[in-house]
mmCIF file of C-alpha atoms in Angstrom:
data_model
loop_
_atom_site.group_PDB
_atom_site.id
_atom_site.type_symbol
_atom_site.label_atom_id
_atom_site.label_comp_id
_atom_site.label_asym_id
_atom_site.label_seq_id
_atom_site.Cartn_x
_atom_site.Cartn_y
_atom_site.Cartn_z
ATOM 1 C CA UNK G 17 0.000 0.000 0.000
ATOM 2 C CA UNK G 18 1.200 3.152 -1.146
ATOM 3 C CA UNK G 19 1.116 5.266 2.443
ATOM 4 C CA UNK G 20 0.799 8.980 0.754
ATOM 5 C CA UNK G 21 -1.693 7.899 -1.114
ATOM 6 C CA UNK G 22 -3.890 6.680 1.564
ATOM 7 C CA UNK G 23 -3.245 9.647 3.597
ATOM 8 C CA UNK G 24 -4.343 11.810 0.937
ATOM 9 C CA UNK G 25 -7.843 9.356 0.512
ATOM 10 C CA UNK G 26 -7.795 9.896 4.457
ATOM 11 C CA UNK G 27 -7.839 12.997 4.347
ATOM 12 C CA UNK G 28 -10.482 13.255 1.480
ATOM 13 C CA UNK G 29 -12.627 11.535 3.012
ATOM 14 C CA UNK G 30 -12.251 13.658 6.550
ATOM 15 C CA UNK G 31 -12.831 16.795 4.917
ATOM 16 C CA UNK G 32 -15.884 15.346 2.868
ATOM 17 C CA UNK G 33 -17.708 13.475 6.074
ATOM 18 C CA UNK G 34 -16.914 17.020 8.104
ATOM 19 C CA UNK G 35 -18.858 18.878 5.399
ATOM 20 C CA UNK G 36 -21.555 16.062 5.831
ATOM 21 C CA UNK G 37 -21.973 17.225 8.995
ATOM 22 C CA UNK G 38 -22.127 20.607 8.453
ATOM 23 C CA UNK G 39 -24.449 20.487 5.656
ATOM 24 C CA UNK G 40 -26.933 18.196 8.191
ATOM 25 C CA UNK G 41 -26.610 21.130 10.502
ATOM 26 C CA UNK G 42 -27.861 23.516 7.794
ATOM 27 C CA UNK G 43 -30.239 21.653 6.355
ATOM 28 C CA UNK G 44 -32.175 21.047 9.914
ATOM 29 C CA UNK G 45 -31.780 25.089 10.963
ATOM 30 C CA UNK G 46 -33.803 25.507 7.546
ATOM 31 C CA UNK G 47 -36.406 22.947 8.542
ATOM 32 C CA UNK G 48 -36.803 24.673 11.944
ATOM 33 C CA UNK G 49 -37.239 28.237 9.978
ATOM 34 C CA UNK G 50 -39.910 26.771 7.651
ATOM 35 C CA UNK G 51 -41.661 24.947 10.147
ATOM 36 C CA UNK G 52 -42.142 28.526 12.029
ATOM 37 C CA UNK G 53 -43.439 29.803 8.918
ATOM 38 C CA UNK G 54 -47.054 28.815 8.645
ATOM 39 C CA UNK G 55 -49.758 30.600 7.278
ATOM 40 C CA UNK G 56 -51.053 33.432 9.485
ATOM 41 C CA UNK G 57 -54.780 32.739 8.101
ATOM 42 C CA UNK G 58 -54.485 28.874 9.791
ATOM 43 C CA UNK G 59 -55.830 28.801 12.996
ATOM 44 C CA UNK G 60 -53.568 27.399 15.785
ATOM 45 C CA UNK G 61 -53.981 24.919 18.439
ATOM 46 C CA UNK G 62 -50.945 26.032 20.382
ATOM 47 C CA UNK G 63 -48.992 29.178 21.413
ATOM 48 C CA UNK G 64 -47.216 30.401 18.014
ATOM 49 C CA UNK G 65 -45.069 32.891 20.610
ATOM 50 C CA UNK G 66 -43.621 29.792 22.507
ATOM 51 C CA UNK G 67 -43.081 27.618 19.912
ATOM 52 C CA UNK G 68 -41.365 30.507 18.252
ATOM 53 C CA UNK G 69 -39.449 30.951 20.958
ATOM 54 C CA UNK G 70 -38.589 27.013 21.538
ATOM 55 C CA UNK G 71 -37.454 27.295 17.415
ATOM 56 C CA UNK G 72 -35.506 29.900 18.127
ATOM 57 C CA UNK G 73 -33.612 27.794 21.303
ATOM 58 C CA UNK G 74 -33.177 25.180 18.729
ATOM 59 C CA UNK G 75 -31.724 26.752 16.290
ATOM 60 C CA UNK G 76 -29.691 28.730 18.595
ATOM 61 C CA UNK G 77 -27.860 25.513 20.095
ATOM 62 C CA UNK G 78 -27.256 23.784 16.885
ATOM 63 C CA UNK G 79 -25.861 27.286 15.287
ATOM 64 C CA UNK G 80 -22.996 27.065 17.958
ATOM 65 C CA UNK G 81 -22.752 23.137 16.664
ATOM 66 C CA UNK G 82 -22.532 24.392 13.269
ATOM 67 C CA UNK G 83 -19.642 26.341 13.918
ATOM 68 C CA UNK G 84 -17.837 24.720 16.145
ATOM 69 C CA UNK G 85 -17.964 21.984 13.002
ATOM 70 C CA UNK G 86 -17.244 24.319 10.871
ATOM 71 C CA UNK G 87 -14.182 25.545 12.440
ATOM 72 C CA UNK G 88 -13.108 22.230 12.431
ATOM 73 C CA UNK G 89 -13.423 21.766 9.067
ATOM 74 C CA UNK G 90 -11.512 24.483 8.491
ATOM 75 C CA UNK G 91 -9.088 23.526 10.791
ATOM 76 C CA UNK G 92 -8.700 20.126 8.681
ATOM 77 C CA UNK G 93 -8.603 22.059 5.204
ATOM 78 C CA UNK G 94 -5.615 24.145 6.837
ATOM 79 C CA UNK G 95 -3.784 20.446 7.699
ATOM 80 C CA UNK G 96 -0.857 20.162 5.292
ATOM 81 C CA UNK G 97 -0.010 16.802 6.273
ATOM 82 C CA UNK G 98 -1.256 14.230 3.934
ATOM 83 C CA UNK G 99 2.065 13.989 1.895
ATOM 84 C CA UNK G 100 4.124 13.379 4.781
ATOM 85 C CA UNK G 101 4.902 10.483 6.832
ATOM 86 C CA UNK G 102 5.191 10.477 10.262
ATOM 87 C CA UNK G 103 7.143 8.461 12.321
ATOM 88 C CA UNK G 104 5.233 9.516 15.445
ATOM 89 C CA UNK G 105 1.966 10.269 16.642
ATOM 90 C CA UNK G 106 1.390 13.876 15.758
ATOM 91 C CA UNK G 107 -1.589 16.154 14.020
ATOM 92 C CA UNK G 108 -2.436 14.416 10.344
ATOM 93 C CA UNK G 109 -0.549 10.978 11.111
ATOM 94 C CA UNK G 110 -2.422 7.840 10.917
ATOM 95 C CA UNK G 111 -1.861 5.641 13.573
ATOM 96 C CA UNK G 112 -2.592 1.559 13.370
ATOM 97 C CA UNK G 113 -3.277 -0.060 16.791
ATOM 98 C CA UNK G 114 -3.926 -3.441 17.405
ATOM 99 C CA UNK G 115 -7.029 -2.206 18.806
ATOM 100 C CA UNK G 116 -7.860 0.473 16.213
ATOM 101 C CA UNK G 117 -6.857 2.872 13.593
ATOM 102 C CA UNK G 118 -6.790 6.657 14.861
ATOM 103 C CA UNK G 119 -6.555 9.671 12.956
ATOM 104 C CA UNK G 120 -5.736 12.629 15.188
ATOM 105 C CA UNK G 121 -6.995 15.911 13.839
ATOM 106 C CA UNK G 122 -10.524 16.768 14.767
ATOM 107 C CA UNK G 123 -13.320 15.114 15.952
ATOM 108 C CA UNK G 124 -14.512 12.876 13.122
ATOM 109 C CA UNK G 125 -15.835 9.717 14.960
ATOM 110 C CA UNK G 126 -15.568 6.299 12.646
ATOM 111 C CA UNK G 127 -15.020 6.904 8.809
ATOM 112 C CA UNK G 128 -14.287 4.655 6.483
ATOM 113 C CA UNK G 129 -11.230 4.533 3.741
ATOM 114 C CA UNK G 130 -10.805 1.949 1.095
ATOM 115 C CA UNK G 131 -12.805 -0.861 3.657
ATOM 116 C CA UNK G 132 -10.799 0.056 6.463
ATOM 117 C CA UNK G 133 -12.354 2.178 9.561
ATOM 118 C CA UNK G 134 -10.855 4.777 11.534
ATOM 119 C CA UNK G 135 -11.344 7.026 14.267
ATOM 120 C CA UNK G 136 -10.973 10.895 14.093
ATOM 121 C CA UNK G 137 -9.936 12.365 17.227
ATOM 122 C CA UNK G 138 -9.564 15.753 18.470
ATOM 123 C CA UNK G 139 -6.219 17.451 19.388
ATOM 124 C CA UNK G 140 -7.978 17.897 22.784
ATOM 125 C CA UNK G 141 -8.970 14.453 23.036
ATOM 126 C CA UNK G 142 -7.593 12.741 26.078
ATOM 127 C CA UNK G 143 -6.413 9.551 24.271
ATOM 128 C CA UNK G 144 -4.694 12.118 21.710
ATOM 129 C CA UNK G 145 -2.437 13.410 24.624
ATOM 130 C CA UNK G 146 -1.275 9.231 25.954
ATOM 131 C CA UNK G 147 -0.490 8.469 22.263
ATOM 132 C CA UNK G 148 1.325 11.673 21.134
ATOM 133 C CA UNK G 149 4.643 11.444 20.264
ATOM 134 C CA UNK G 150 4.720 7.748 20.663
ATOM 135 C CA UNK G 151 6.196 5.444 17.868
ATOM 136 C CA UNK G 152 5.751 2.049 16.206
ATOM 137 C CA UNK G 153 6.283 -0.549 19.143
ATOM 138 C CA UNK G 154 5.260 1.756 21.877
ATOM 139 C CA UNK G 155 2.389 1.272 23.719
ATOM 140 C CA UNK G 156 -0.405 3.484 25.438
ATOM 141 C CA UNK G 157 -3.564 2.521 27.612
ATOM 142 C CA UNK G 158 -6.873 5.080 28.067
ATOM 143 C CA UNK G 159 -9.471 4.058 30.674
ATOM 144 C CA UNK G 160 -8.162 0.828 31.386
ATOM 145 C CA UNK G 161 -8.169 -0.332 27.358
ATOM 146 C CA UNK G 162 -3.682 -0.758 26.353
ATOM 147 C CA UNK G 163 -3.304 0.063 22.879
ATOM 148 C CA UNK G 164 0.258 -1.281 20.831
ATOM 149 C CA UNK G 165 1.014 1.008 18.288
ATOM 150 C CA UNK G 166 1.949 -1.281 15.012
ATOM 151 C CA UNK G 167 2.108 1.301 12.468
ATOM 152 C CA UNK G 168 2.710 5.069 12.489
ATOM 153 C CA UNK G 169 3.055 7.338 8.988
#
């Protein structure tokens, strides 16, 4: 397997499940907005203030998701690391456990690449601070689960 390669598919595939997300996040704020906009001439069986205001909560919380995932997806575009190989755990490396496969940069969750899962994780991530810096060989262990590190690039 050519290891640029898949880091450049990697990170494809980061970028285009973060804009996933984002777009979700848009497309449910303009749900909310024409849900609140009903006919005036329709009589209503609830209070049109408070559910206003309830729309207004909602779309409120999930704006501050929105760009909190969209700074994140920013912060991925700015990642210049997909033609270089690592030969520690940093920002942009992918990292092969016997457990798992990790790719530190944001919070991504499970995506998949060419049949093979792995995990985005956040530079703030706990587990991203016991594996960083380590090497092939080394080994790490978060809440009670010990990780071997067999590949590192």
């Amino acid at each position: 397997m050519d290891k640029v390669a898949y880091k450049k598919k990697v990170m494809e595939e980061a970028i285009n499940h973060q804009e996933s997300i984002v777009s979700d996040f848009r497309q449910r704020i303009k749900e909310i907005r024409e849900g609140d906009q009903q006919p005036q001439d329709e009589p209503q069986e609830y209070d049109q203030q408070g559910q206003e205001n309830e729309s207004a909560l909602v779309i409120h919380r999930i704006s501050r998701e929105l760009n909190f995932v969209i700074e994140e997806l920013d912060f991925l575009k700015q990642m210049k690391t997909s033609d270089h190989l690592f030969t520690e755990v940093t920002l942009g490396a992918v990292v092969k456990t016997d457990k798992m496969t990790f790719f530190p940069s944001v919070s991504l969750e499970q995506f998949e690449v060419d049949g093979h899962t792995l995990f985005g994780i956040s530079r703030e991530a706990p587990i991203y601070n016991e594996m960083k810096g380590k090497k092939k060989g080394d080994a790490f262990s978060m809440k009670g689960q010990n990780y071997k590190i067999i590949d590192v690039y």
